[in-house]
């Protein structure tokens, strides 16, 4: 399996390690000597002494690959991706998220990928929660609920880089609904969320409310807090509480046959399970996806969460291009 990886930053090096574990032949692109050297350090591990790796500082021309992974920051992704497609051929593509930083760029990506997909190329987006057994089982549990009400209450997680994961989780859990996703409220804080990727990147905090038929999702992101993000998911018969730092959960289920008055809230609910949410780090996720053991959402499935992200920011009068990575 021949794998092309675009960018060897923090995310790219994790994809790189996953590709090594999948025993892929790797062509890794990054214009930075420092990033290449950091990736090269991984090859010092004994298990990778026979790895086939080529580092390049410019995009390839006229090559064919089984897989291409685009893990650069969002401000470079569109140009790298479209320039790569000008002369190279590929069978499977994985795009990091958020894919781009403006609606115009997103439209360009979707237009070009429509041609790709029609020719038989698979395009996926890295929204890993859809692949976690916990959320797959939860989706099945919630399919007969009359409504799903989600909340995310946390510190400086950032709407663009992290909040979009939860928008996609909401999209995934409510995918049976034929109703379009609507923006009900969007308010961005004056203080921006800092980024570990450098001063030129920022992200957004605030209060955001979206709805999809009878389902809703309210996000509270405080850029001046380090509070643990807590996710709650409630149906008409179940309630879940999930600690998004430690990946632990507790689930309450309404007892069958018991009907208490609403003002006696919670008395007909019992804790039915609690424990750990199985978490897949990016290295193992990349390895599993490359080997066909893990499914990630298609570009079409990832469209709703991206459009919601852009609509939330546009509703809050934030100017493009957005500042997230």
PDB file of C-alpha atoms in Angstrom:
ATOM      1  CA  UNK A   1       0.000   0.000   0.000  1.00  0.00           C
ATOM      2  CA  UNK A   2       1.473   3.323  -1.131  1.00  0.00           C
ATOM      3  CA  UNK A   3       0.453   6.264   1.104  1.00  0.00           C
ATOM      4  CA  UNK A   4       1.014   9.969   0.543  1.00  0.00           C
ATOM      5  CA  UNK A   5       0.890  12.206   3.634  1.00  0.00           C
ATOM      6  CA  UNK A   6       0.625  15.969   3.250  1.00  0.00           C
ATOM      7  CA  UNK A   7       2.210  17.810   6.195  1.00  0.00           C
ATOM      8  CA  UNK A   8       4.256  16.487   9.096  1.00  0.00           C
ATOM      9  CA  UNK A   9       2.995  18.804  11.800  1.00  0.00           C
ATOM     10  CA  UNK A  10       1.532  17.399  15.021  1.00  0.00           C
ATOM     11  CA  UNK A  11      -1.456  15.781  13.301  1.00  0.00           C
ATOM     12  CA  UNK A  12       0.565  14.667  10.301  1.00  0.00           C
ATOM     13  CA  UNK A  13       3.162  12.889  12.452  1.00  0.00           C
ATOM     14  CA  UNK A  14       0.401  10.919  14.144  1.00  0.00           C
ATOM     15  CA  UNK A  15      -0.959   9.869  10.754  1.00  0.00           C
ATOM     16  CA  UNK A  16       2.627   9.057   9.766  1.00  0.00           C
ATOM     17  CA  UNK A  17       3.044   6.746  12.786  1.00  0.00           C
ATOM     18  CA  UNK A  18      -0.279   5.060  12.022  1.00  0.00           C
ATOM     19  CA  UNK A  19       0.794   4.473   8.432  1.00  0.00           C
ATOM     20  CA  UNK A  20       4.063   2.953   9.643  1.00  0.00           C
ATOM     21  CA  UNK A  21       2.123   0.548  11.873  1.00  0.00           C
ATOM     22  CA  UNK A  22       0.009  -0.387   8.843  1.00  0.00           C
ATOM     23  CA  UNK A  23       3.252  -1.344   7.067  1.00  0.00           C
ATOM     24  CA  UNK A  24       2.608   1.173   4.310  1.00  0.00           C
ATOM     25  CA  UNK A  25       5.128   2.550   1.859  1.00  0.00           C
ATOM     26  CA  UNK A  26       5.063   6.264   2.711  1.00  0.00           C
ATOM     27  CA  UNK A  27       5.814   9.409   0.746  1.00  0.00           C
ATOM     28  CA  UNK A  28       5.631  12.286   3.251  1.00  0.00           C
ATOM     29  CA  UNK A  29       5.507  15.914   2.119  1.00  0.00           C
ATOM     30  CA  UNK A  30       6.406  18.965   4.186  1.00  0.00           C
ATOM     31  CA  UNK A  31       8.359  22.073   3.152  1.00  0.00           C
ATOM     32  CA  UNK A  32       9.805  22.373   6.671  1.00  0.00           C
ATOM     33  CA  UNK A  33      13.127  20.677   7.483  1.00  0.00           C
ATOM     34  CA  UNK A  34      12.253  20.802  11.187  1.00  0.00           C
ATOM     35  CA  UNK A  35       8.973  18.918  10.677  1.00  0.00           C
ATOM     36  CA  UNK A  36      10.683  16.297   8.535  1.00  0.00           C
ATOM     37  CA  UNK A  37      13.368  15.776  11.166  1.00  0.00           C
ATOM     38  CA  UNK A  38      10.762  15.304  13.883  1.00  0.00           C
ATOM     39  CA  UNK A  39       9.015  12.690  11.764  1.00  0.00           C
ATOM     40  CA  UNK A  40      12.331  11.004  10.966  1.00  0.00           C
ATOM     41  CA  UNK A  41      12.882  10.450  14.706  1.00  0.00           C
ATOM     42  CA  UNK A  42       9.998   7.971  14.666  1.00  0.00           C
ATOM     43  CA  UNK A  43      12.029   5.761  12.318  1.00  0.00           C
ATOM     44  CA  UNK A  44      14.633   5.200  15.051  1.00  0.00           C
ATOM     45  CA  UNK A  45      12.287   2.735  16.738  1.00  0.00           C
ATOM     46  CA  UNK A  46      13.420  -0.870  16.137  1.00  0.00           C
ATOM     47  CA  UNK A  47      10.047  -1.954  14.762  1.00  0.00           C
ATOM     48  CA  UNK A  48      10.390   0.558  11.913  1.00  0.00           C
ATOM     49  CA  UNK A  49      13.959  -0.246  10.835  1.00  0.00           C
ATOM     50  CA  UNK A  50      12.721  -1.733   7.537  1.00  0.00           C
ATOM     51  CA  UNK A  51      10.114   0.964   6.849  1.00  0.00           C
ATOM     52  CA  UNK A  52       9.919   2.342   3.313  1.00  0.00           C
ATOM     53  CA  UNK A  53       9.721   6.120   3.668  1.00  0.00           C
ATOM     54  CA  UNK A  54      10.561   8.996   1.357  1.00  0.00           C
ATOM     55  CA  UNK A  55      10.470  12.599   2.576  1.00  0.00           C
ATOM     56  CA  UNK A  56       9.806  15.322  -0.005  1.00  0.00           C
ATOM     57  CA  UNK A  57       9.670  19.121   0.273  1.00  0.00           C
ATOM     58  CA  UNK A  58       7.433  19.733  -2.740  1.00  0.00           C
ATOM     59  CA  UNK A  59       4.196  18.151  -3.918  1.00  0.00           C
ATOM     60  CA  UNK A  60       4.697  15.129  -6.200  1.00  0.00           C
ATOM     61  CA  UNK A  61       3.884  15.261  -9.885  1.00  0.00           C
ATOM     62  CA  UNK A  62       2.458  12.469 -12.019  1.00  0.00           C
ATOM     63  CA  UNK A  63       2.383   9.790  -9.306  1.00  0.00           C
ATOM     64  CA  UNK A  64      -0.172   7.155  -8.303  1.00  0.00           C
ATOM     65  CA  UNK A  65      -1.089   6.354  -4.701  1.00  0.00           C
ATOM     66  CA  UNK A  66      -3.440   4.007  -2.931  1.00  0.00           C
ATOM     67  CA  UNK A  67      -4.125   6.588  -0.209  1.00  0.00           C
ATOM     68  CA  UNK A  68      -3.569  10.314   0.342  1.00  0.00           C
ATOM     69  CA  UNK A  69      -3.944  11.935   3.782  1.00  0.00           C
ATOM     70  CA  UNK A  70      -4.166  15.722   4.043  1.00  0.00           C
ATOM     71  CA  UNK A  71      -3.295  16.792   7.592  1.00  0.00           C
ATOM     72  CA  UNK A  72      -1.961  20.337   7.147  1.00  0.00           C
ATOM     73  CA  UNK A  73      -3.620  23.289   8.855  1.00  0.00           C
ATOM     74  CA  UNK A  74      -6.906  24.396   7.325  1.00  0.00           C
ATOM     75  CA  UNK A  75      -5.411  27.501   5.692  1.00  0.00           C
ATOM     76  CA  UNK A  76      -3.218  25.354   3.413  1.00  0.00           C
ATOM     77  CA  UNK A  77      -5.417  22.301   2.892  1.00  0.00           C
ATOM     78  CA  UNK A  78      -7.487  23.396  -0.096  1.00  0.00           C
ATOM     79  CA  UNK A  79      -4.495  24.470  -2.186  1.00  0.00           C
ATOM     80  CA  UNK A  80      -2.406  21.410  -1.304  1.00  0.00           C
ATOM     81  CA  UNK A  81      -5.316  19.068  -2.005  1.00  0.00           C
ATOM     82  CA  UNK A  82      -6.373  20.610  -5.310  1.00  0.00           C
ATOM     83  CA  UNK A  83      -2.794  21.031  -6.535  1.00  0.00           C
ATOM     84  CA  UNK A  84      -2.080  17.397  -5.679  1.00  0.00           C
ATOM     85  CA  UNK A  85      -5.086  16.285  -7.726  1.00  0.00           C
ATOM     86  CA  UNK A  86      -3.930  18.252 -10.769  1.00  0.00           C
ATOM     87  CA  UNK A  87      -1.360  15.629 -11.766  1.00  0.00           C
ATOM     88  CA  UNK A  88      -1.595  12.704  -9.325  1.00  0.00           C
ATOM     89  CA  UNK A  89      -4.006   9.781  -9.016  1.00  0.00           C
ATOM     90  CA  UNK A  90      -5.309   8.265  -5.792  1.00  0.00           C
ATOM     91  CA  UNK A  91      -7.885   5.667  -4.730  1.00  0.00           C
ATOM     92  CA  UNK A  92      -8.711   6.811  -1.188  1.00  0.00           C
ATOM     93  CA  UNK A  93      -8.477  10.232   0.461  1.00  0.00           C
ATOM     94  CA  UNK A  94      -8.634  11.278   4.118  1.00  0.00           C
ATOM     95  CA  UNK A  95      -9.137  14.959   4.940  1.00  0.00           C
ATOM     96  CA  UNK A  96      -8.538  16.425   8.384  1.00  0.00           C
ATOM     97  CA  UNK A  97     -11.142  18.778   9.828  1.00  0.00           C
ATOM     98  CA  UNK A  98     -12.212  21.505   9.687  1.00  0.00           C
ATOM     99  CA  UNK A  99     -11.449  20.934   6.018  1.00  0.00           C
ATOM    100  CA  UNK A 100     -11.155  24.649   5.152  1.00  0.00           C
ATOM    101  CA  UNK A 101     -11.771  28.103   6.653  1.00  0.00           C
ATOM    102  CA  UNK A 102     -14.428  29.596   4.350  1.00  0.00           C
ATOM    103  CA  UNK A 103     -17.656  28.611   2.615  1.00  0.00           C
ATOM    104  CA  UNK A 104     -16.167  29.435  -0.788  1.00  0.00           C
ATOM    105  CA  UNK A 105     -13.257  27.050  -0.225  1.00  0.00           C
ATOM    106  CA  UNK A 106     -15.618  24.365   1.051  1.00  0.00           C
ATOM    107  CA  UNK A 107     -17.704  24.703  -2.117  1.00  0.00           C
ATOM    108  CA  UNK A 108     -14.551  24.293  -4.227  1.00  0.00           C
ATOM    109  CA  UNK A 109     -13.578  21.155  -2.330  1.00  0.00           C
ATOM    110  CA  UNK A 110     -17.051  19.653  -2.711  1.00  0.00           C
ATOM    111  CA  UNK A 111     -17.171  20.464  -6.418  1.00  0.00           C
ATOM    112  CA  UNK A 112     -13.825  18.802  -7.102  1.00  0.00           C
ATOM    113  CA  UNK A 113     -14.611  15.819  -4.885  1.00  0.00           C
ATOM    114  CA  UNK A 114     -17.890  15.265  -6.698  1.00  0.00           C
ATOM    115  CA  UNK A 115     -15.830  14.492  -9.804  1.00  0.00           C
ATOM    116  CA  UNK A 116     -13.437  12.321  -7.795  1.00  0.00           C
ATOM    117  CA  UNK A 117     -16.189  10.285  -6.183  1.00  0.00           C
ATOM    118  CA  UNK A 118     -17.920   9.806  -9.551  1.00  0.00           C
ATOM    119  CA  UNK A 119     -14.669   8.274 -10.830  1.00  0.00           C
ATOM    120  CA  UNK A 120     -14.592   5.772  -7.944  1.00  0.00           C
ATOM    121  CA  UNK A 121     -12.368   7.559  -5.430  1.00  0.00           C
ATOM    122  CA  UNK A 122     -13.398   7.339  -1.758  1.00  0.00           C
ATOM    123  CA  UNK A 123     -13.165  10.590   0.230  1.00  0.00           C
ATOM    124  CA  UNK A 124     -13.415  10.436   4.027  1.00  0.00           C
ATOM    125  CA  UNK A 125     -13.195  13.053   6.771  1.00  0.00           C
ATOM    126  CA  UNK A 126     -11.573  12.449  10.152  1.00  0.00           C
ATOM    127  CA  UNK A 127     -14.539  12.539  12.515  1.00  0.00           C
ATOM    128  CA  UNK A 128     -13.503   9.569  14.680  1.00  0.00           C
ATOM    129  CA  UNK A 129     -16.399   9.451  17.165  1.00  0.00           C
ATOM    130  CA  UNK A 130     -18.611   7.879  14.503  1.00  0.00           C
ATOM    131  CA  UNK A 131     -16.219   4.898  14.531  1.00  0.00           C
ATOM    132  CA  UNK A 132     -16.192   4.430  18.316  1.00  0.00           C
ATOM    133  CA  UNK A 133     -18.254   1.428  19.474  1.00  0.00           C
ATOM    134  CA  UNK A 134     -19.718   3.569  22.294  1.00  0.00           C
ATOM    135  CA  UNK A 135     -21.356   6.051  19.925  1.00  0.00           C
ATOM    136  CA  UNK A 136     -22.385   3.388  17.428  1.00  0.00           C
ATOM    137  CA  UNK A 137     -24.199   1.508  20.209  1.00  0.00           C
ATOM    138  CA  UNK A 138     -25.679   4.765  21.514  1.00  0.00           C
ATOM    139  CA  UNK A 139     -27.038   5.665  18.074  1.00  0.00           C
ATOM    140  CA  UNK A 140     -28.820   2.314  17.988  1.00  0.00           C
ATOM    141  CA  UNK A 141     -30.194   2.839  21.515  1.00  0.00           C
ATOM    142  CA  UNK A 142     -31.525   6.289  20.687  1.00  0.00           C
ATOM    143  CA  UNK A 143     -33.194   5.439  17.385  1.00  0.00           C
ATOM    144  CA  UNK A 144     -36.640   5.048  18.971  1.00  0.00           C
ATOM    145  CA  UNK A 145     -36.431   8.124  21.199  1.00  0.00           C
ATOM    146  CA  UNK A 146     -38.910  10.900  20.444  1.00  0.00           C
ATOM    147  CA  UNK A 147     -36.184  13.506  20.760  1.00  0.00           C
ATOM    148  CA  UNK A 148     -32.461  13.888  21.393  1.00  0.00           C
ATOM    149  CA  UNK A 149     -31.283  16.876  23.416  1.00  0.00           C
ATOM    150  CA  UNK A 150     -27.528  17.389  23.662  1.00  0.00           C
ATOM    151  CA  UNK A 151     -25.462  19.905  25.578  1.00  0.00           C
ATOM    152  CA  UNK A 152     -21.740  20.586  25.660  1.00  0.00           C
ATOM    153  CA  UNK A 153     -20.520  22.704  28.553  1.00  0.00           C
ATOM    154  CA  UNK A 154     -16.795  23.337  28.660  1.00  0.00           C
ATOM    155  CA  UNK A 155     -13.834  25.646  28.757  1.00  0.00           C
ATOM    156  CA  UNK A 156     -11.610  26.738  25.881  1.00  0.00           C
ATOM    157  CA  UNK A 157     -12.239  23.785  23.565  1.00  0.00           C
ATOM    158  CA  UNK A 158     -12.795  26.034  20.521  1.00  0.00           C
ATOM    159  CA  UNK A 159     -15.809  25.795  18.223  1.00  0.00           C
ATOM    160  CA  UNK A 160     -13.782  25.190  15.065  1.00  0.00           C
ATOM    161  CA  UNK A 161     -11.160  22.623  16.063  1.00  0.00           C
ATOM    162  CA  UNK A 162     -13.108  20.741  18.749  1.00  0.00           C
ATOM    163  CA  UNK A 163     -16.701  21.941  18.716  1.00  0.00           C
ATOM    164  CA  UNK A 164     -17.076  20.628  15.177  1.00  0.00           C
ATOM    165  CA  UNK A 165     -16.499  17.097  16.520  1.00  0.00           C
ATOM    166  CA  UNK A 166     -19.591  17.483  18.705  1.00  0.00           C
ATOM    167  CA  UNK A 167     -21.608  19.052  15.891  1.00  0.00           C
ATOM    168  CA  UNK A 168     -20.747  15.954  13.888  1.00  0.00           C
ATOM    169  CA  UNK A 169     -21.705  13.675  16.794  1.00  0.00           C
ATOM    170  CA  UNK A 170     -25.095  15.414  16.894  1.00  0.00           C
ATOM    171  CA  UNK A 171     -25.382  15.009  13.114  1.00  0.00           C
ATOM    172  CA  UNK A 172     -24.535  11.309  13.439  1.00  0.00           C
ATOM    173  CA  UNK A 173     -26.965  10.583  16.282  1.00  0.00           C
ATOM    174  CA  UNK A 174     -29.810  12.405  14.508  1.00  0.00           C
ATOM    175  CA  UNK A 175     -29.102  11.189  10.977  1.00  0.00           C
ATOM    176  CA  UNK A 176     -32.464   9.378  10.821  1.00  0.00           C
ATOM    177  CA  UNK A 177     -34.214  12.756  10.829  1.00  0.00           C
ATOM    178  CA  UNK A 178     -35.100  14.135   7.402  1.00  0.00           C
ATOM    179  CA  UNK A 179     -35.317  17.669   8.807  1.00  0.00           C
ATOM    180  CA  UNK A 180     -32.557  20.156   7.942  1.00  0.00           C
ATOM    181  CA  UNK A 181     -30.262  21.420  10.668  1.00  0.00           C
ATOM    182  CA  UNK A 182     -31.173  24.979  11.719  1.00  0.00           C
ATOM    183  CA  UNK A 183     -29.267  27.650  13.602  1.00  0.00           C
ATOM    184  CA  UNK A 184     -31.398  29.011  16.466  1.00  0.00           C
ATOM    185  CA  UNK A 185     -28.852  31.104  18.356  1.00  0.00           C
ATOM    186  CA  UNK A 186     -25.188  32.050  17.948  1.00  0.00           C
ATOM    187  CA  UNK A 187     -23.140  34.404  20.098  1.00  0.00           C
ATOM    188  CA  UNK A 188     -19.351  34.525  19.915  1.00  0.00           C
ATOM    189  CA  UNK A 189     -17.296  35.856  22.842  1.00  0.00           C
ATOM    190  CA  UNK A 190     -15.039  38.875  22.377  1.00  0.00           C
ATOM    191  CA  UNK A 191     -12.129  36.863  23.795  1.00  0.00           C
ATOM    192  CA  UNK A 192     -10.796  34.304  21.309  1.00  0.00           C
ATOM    193  CA  UNK A 193      -9.516  30.826  22.142  1.00  0.00           C
ATOM    194  CA  UNK A 194      -5.744  30.441  21.798  1.00  0.00           C
ATOM    195  CA  UNK A 195      -4.140  27.702  19.731  1.00  0.00           C
ATOM    196  CA  UNK A 196      -1.226  25.415  20.479  1.00  0.00           C
ATOM    197  CA  UNK A 197      -0.283  25.629  16.798  1.00  0.00           C
ATOM    198  CA  UNK A 198       0.891  29.232  16.950  1.00  0.00           C
ATOM    199  CA  UNK A 199      -0.162  32.837  17.358  1.00  0.00           C
ATOM    200  CA  UNK A 200      -1.622  33.146  13.855  1.00  0.00           C
ATOM    201  CA  UNK A 201      -4.366  30.678  14.771  1.00  0.00           C
ATOM    202  CA  UNK A 202      -7.304  31.402  17.046  1.00  0.00           C
ATOM    203  CA  UNK A 203     -10.651  29.770  17.702  1.00  0.00           C
ATOM    204  CA  UNK A 204     -14.066  30.803  18.950  1.00  0.00           C
ATOM    205  CA  UNK A 205     -15.977  30.535  22.200  1.00  0.00           C
ATOM    206  CA  UNK A 206     -19.544  31.489  22.944  1.00  0.00           C
ATOM    207  CA  UNK A 207     -23.053  30.092  23.157  1.00  0.00           C
ATOM    208  CA  UNK A 208     -24.577  28.222  20.232  1.00  0.00           C
ATOM    209  CA  UNK A 209     -27.900  26.452  19.690  1.00  0.00           C
ATOM    210  CA  UNK A 210     -28.844  24.275  16.718  1.00  0.00           C
ATOM    211  CA  UNK A 211     -31.928  22.148  16.067  1.00  0.00           C
ATOM    212  CA  UNK A 212     -32.915  19.349  13.736  1.00  0.00           C
ATOM    213  CA  UNK A 213     -36.617  18.540  13.875  1.00  0.00           C
ATOM    214  CA  UNK A 214     -37.412  17.640  17.497  1.00  0.00           C
ATOM    215  CA  UNK A 215     -33.695  17.352  18.330  1.00  0.00           C
ATOM    216  CA  UNK A 216     -31.461  20.108  19.688  1.00  0.00           C
ATOM    217  CA  UNK A 217     -27.856  20.798  20.673  1.00  0.00           C
ATOM    218  CA  UNK A 218     -26.662  23.645  22.911  1.00  0.00           C
ATOM    219  CA  UNK A 219     -22.929  24.397  23.193  1.00  0.00           C
ATOM    220  CA  UNK A 220     -21.326  26.647  25.813  1.00  0.00           C
ATOM    221  CA  UNK A 221     -17.616  27.281  25.200  1.00  0.00           C
ATOM    222  CA  UNK A 222     -15.742  29.588  27.592  1.00  0.00           C
ATOM    223  CA  UNK A 223     -12.359  30.778  26.214  1.00  0.00           C
ATOM    224  CA  UNK A 224     -11.243  31.942  29.681  1.00  0.00           C
ATOM    225  CA  UNK A 225     -11.836  28.612  31.418  1.00  0.00           C
ATOM    226  CA  UNK A 226      -9.966  25.310  31.572  1.00  0.00           C
ATOM    227  CA  UNK A 227     -13.067  23.427  32.721  1.00  0.00           C
ATOM    228  CA  UNK A 228     -13.499  19.827  31.617  1.00  0.00           C
ATOM    229  CA  UNK A 229     -15.933  19.593  28.671  1.00  0.00           C
ATOM    230  CA  UNK A 230     -19.035  17.734  29.830  1.00  0.00           C
ATOM    231  CA  UNK A 231     -21.353  16.274  27.197  1.00  0.00           C
ATOM    232  CA  UNK A 232     -24.933  15.344  28.075  1.00  0.00           C
ATOM    233  CA  UNK A 233     -27.270  13.439  25.780  1.00  0.00           C
ATOM    234  CA  UNK A 234     -30.921  13.059  26.716  1.00  0.00           C
ATOM    235  CA  UNK A 235     -33.778  11.196  25.059  1.00  0.00           C
ATOM    236  CA  UNK A 236     -37.287  10.749  26.393  1.00  0.00           C
ATOM    237  CA  UNK A 237     -36.196   7.520  28.158  1.00  0.00           C
ATOM    238  CA  UNK A 238     -32.439   7.896  28.652  1.00  0.00           C
ATOM    239  CA  UNK A 239     -29.901  10.411  29.912  1.00  0.00           C
ATOM    240  CA  UNK A 240     -26.120  10.199  29.534  1.00  0.00           C
ATOM    241  CA  UNK A 241     -23.333  12.228  31.132  1.00  0.00           C
ATOM    242  CA  UNK A 242     -19.890  12.020  29.479  1.00  0.00           C
ATOM    243  CA  UNK A 243     -16.606  13.453  30.782  1.00  0.00           C
ATOM    244  CA  UNK A 244     -14.739  14.396  27.589  1.00  0.00           C
ATOM    245  CA  UNK A 245     -11.340  14.643  29.301  1.00  0.00           C
ATOM    246  CA  UNK A 246     -11.291  11.298  31.062  1.00  0.00           C
ATOM    247  CA  UNK A 247     -13.717   9.528  28.683  1.00  0.00           C
ATOM    248  CA  UNK A 248     -15.957   8.208  31.419  1.00  0.00           C
ATOM    249  CA  UNK A 249     -19.741   8.096  31.325  1.00  0.00           C
ATOM    250  CA  UNK A 250     -22.860   7.404  33.365  1.00  0.00           C
ATOM    251  CA  UNK A 251     -26.230   6.436  31.906  1.00  0.00           C
ATOM    252  CA  UNK A 252     -29.681   6.696  33.508  1.00  0.00           C
ATOM    253  CA  UNK A 253     -32.641   4.817  32.004  1.00  0.00           C
ATOM    254  CA  UNK A 254     -36.322   5.238  32.779  1.00  0.00           C
ATOM    255  CA  UNK A 255     -37.768   2.133  34.449  1.00  0.00           C
ATOM    256  CA  UNK A 256     -40.272   0.329  32.256  1.00  0.00           C
ATOM    257  CA  UNK A 257     -43.809   0.457  33.593  1.00  0.00           C
ATOM    258  CA  UNK A 258     -43.139   3.284  36.039  1.00  0.00           C
ATOM    259  CA  UNK A 259     -44.755   6.671  35.497  1.00  0.00           C
ATOM    260  CA  UNK A 260     -44.018   9.375  38.043  1.00  0.00           C
ATOM    261  CA  UNK A 261     -45.415  12.914  37.887  1.00  0.00           C
ATOM    262  CA  UNK A 262     -43.008  15.271  36.140  1.00  0.00           C
ATOM    263  CA  UNK A 263     -42.438  17.298  39.304  1.00  0.00           C
ATOM    264  CA  UNK A 264     -40.899  14.179  40.881  1.00  0.00           C
ATOM    265  CA  UNK A 265     -38.136  14.378  38.297  1.00  0.00           C
ATOM    266  CA  UNK A 266     -35.678  11.522  38.203  1.00  0.00           C
ATOM    267  CA  UNK A 267     -37.499   9.179  40.595  1.00  0.00           C
ATOM    268  CA  UNK A 268     -38.398   6.716  37.835  1.00  0.00           C
ATOM    269  CA  UNK A 269     -34.823   6.704  36.439  1.00  0.00           C
ATOM    270  CA  UNK A 270     -32.050   4.348  37.524  1.00  0.00           C
ATOM    271  CA  UNK A 271     -28.334   4.217  36.725  1.00  0.00           C
ATOM    272  CA  UNK A 272     -28.091   1.344  34.261  1.00  0.00           C
ATOM    273  CA  UNK A 273     -24.431   1.562  33.268  1.00  0.00           C
ATOM    274  CA  UNK A 274     -21.263   3.555  33.836  1.00  0.00           C
ATOM    275  CA  UNK A 275     -17.629   3.164  32.945  1.00  0.00           C
ATOM    276  CA  UNK A 276     -15.144   4.143  30.246  1.00  0.00           C
ATOM    277  CA  UNK A 277     -15.807   5.326  26.728  1.00  0.00           C
ATOM    278  CA  UNK A 278     -13.510   3.381  24.413  1.00  0.00           C
ATOM    279  CA  UNK A 279     -11.198   5.988  22.921  1.00  0.00           C
ATOM    280  CA  UNK A 280      -9.159   5.519  19.739  1.00  0.00           C
ATOM    281  CA  UNK A 281      -6.105   7.732  19.476  1.00  0.00           C
ATOM    282  CA  UNK A 282      -5.218   9.096  16.056  1.00  0.00           C
ATOM    283  CA  UNK A 283      -2.308   6.704  15.501  1.00  0.00           C
ATOM    284  CA  UNK A 284      -4.417   3.572  16.008  1.00  0.00           C
ATOM    285  CA  UNK A 285      -7.305   5.167  14.116  1.00  0.00           C
ATOM    286  CA  UNK A 286      -5.129   5.838  11.066  1.00  0.00           C
ATOM    287  CA  UNK A 287      -3.721   2.322  11.162  1.00  0.00           C
ATOM    288  CA  UNK A 288      -7.211   0.798  11.405  1.00  0.00           C
ATOM    289  CA  UNK A 289      -8.628   3.018   8.651  1.00  0.00           C
ATOM    290  CA  UNK A 290      -5.746   2.220   6.292  1.00  0.00           C
ATOM    291  CA  UNK A 291      -6.231  -1.497   6.906  1.00  0.00           C
ATOM    292  CA  UNK A 292      -9.980  -1.295   6.333  1.00  0.00           C
ATOM    293  CA  UNK A 293     -10.870  -2.147   9.940  1.00  0.00           C
ATOM    294  CA  UNK A 294     -12.339   1.269  10.825  1.00  0.00           C
ATOM    295  CA  UNK A 295     -14.862   3.335   8.871  1.00  0.00           C
ATOM    296  CA  UNK A 296     -14.806   7.116   8.854  1.00  0.00           C
ATOM    297  CA  UNK A 297     -17.579   9.345   7.484  1.00  0.00           C
ATOM    298  CA  UNK A 298     -17.743  10.181   3.817  1.00  0.00           C
ATOM    299  CA  UNK A 299     -17.436  13.756   2.640  1.00  0.00           C
ATOM    300  CA  UNK A 300     -21.220  13.854   2.154  1.00  0.00           C
ATOM    301  CA  UNK A 301     -21.789  12.695   5.746  1.00  0.00           C
ATOM    302  CA  UNK A 302     -19.376  15.353   7.035  1.00  0.00           C
ATOM    303  CA  UNK A 303     -21.065  18.160   5.096  1.00  0.00           C
ATOM    304  CA  UNK A 304     -23.786  18.939   7.660  1.00  0.00           C
ATOM    305  CA  UNK A 305     -21.376  19.632  10.522  1.00  0.00           C
ATOM    306  CA  UNK A 306     -19.157  21.855   8.356  1.00  0.00           C
ATOM    307  CA  UNK A 307     -22.105  23.866   7.085  1.00  0.00           C
ATOM    308  CA  UNK A 308     -23.400  24.199  10.657  1.00  0.00           C
ATOM    309  CA  UNK A 309     -19.993  25.477  11.814  1.00  0.00           C
ATOM    310  CA  UNK A 310     -19.882  28.125   9.093  1.00  0.00           C
ATOM    311  CA  UNK A 311     -23.514  29.136   9.642  1.00  0.00           C
ATOM    312  CA  UNK A 312     -22.959  29.548  13.382  1.00  0.00           C
ATOM    313  CA  UNK A 313     -20.011  31.847  12.793  1.00  0.00           C
ATOM    314  CA  UNK A 314     -21.763  33.763  10.023  1.00  0.00           C
ATOM    315  CA  UNK A 315     -24.820  34.254  12.255  1.00  0.00           C
ATOM    316  CA  UNK A 316     -22.526  35.708  14.917  1.00  0.00           C
ATOM    317  CA  UNK A 317     -21.114  38.195  12.341  1.00  0.00           C
ATOM    318  CA  UNK A 318     -17.641  36.631  12.320  1.00  0.00           C
ATOM    319  CA  UNK A 319     -15.708  37.468   9.168  1.00  0.00           C
ATOM    320  CA  UNK A 320     -14.110  34.920   6.845  1.00  0.00           C
ATOM    321  CA  UNK A 321     -11.580  33.461   6.551  1.00  0.00           C
ATOM    322  CA  UNK A 322     -12.064  31.964   9.989  1.00  0.00           C
ATOM    323  CA  UNK A 323      -9.007  31.732  12.224  1.00  0.00           C
ATOM    324  CA  UNK A 324      -9.125  28.084  13.359  1.00  0.00           C
ATOM    325  CA  UNK A 325      -6.569  25.496  12.286  1.00  0.00           C
TER     326      UNK A 325
END
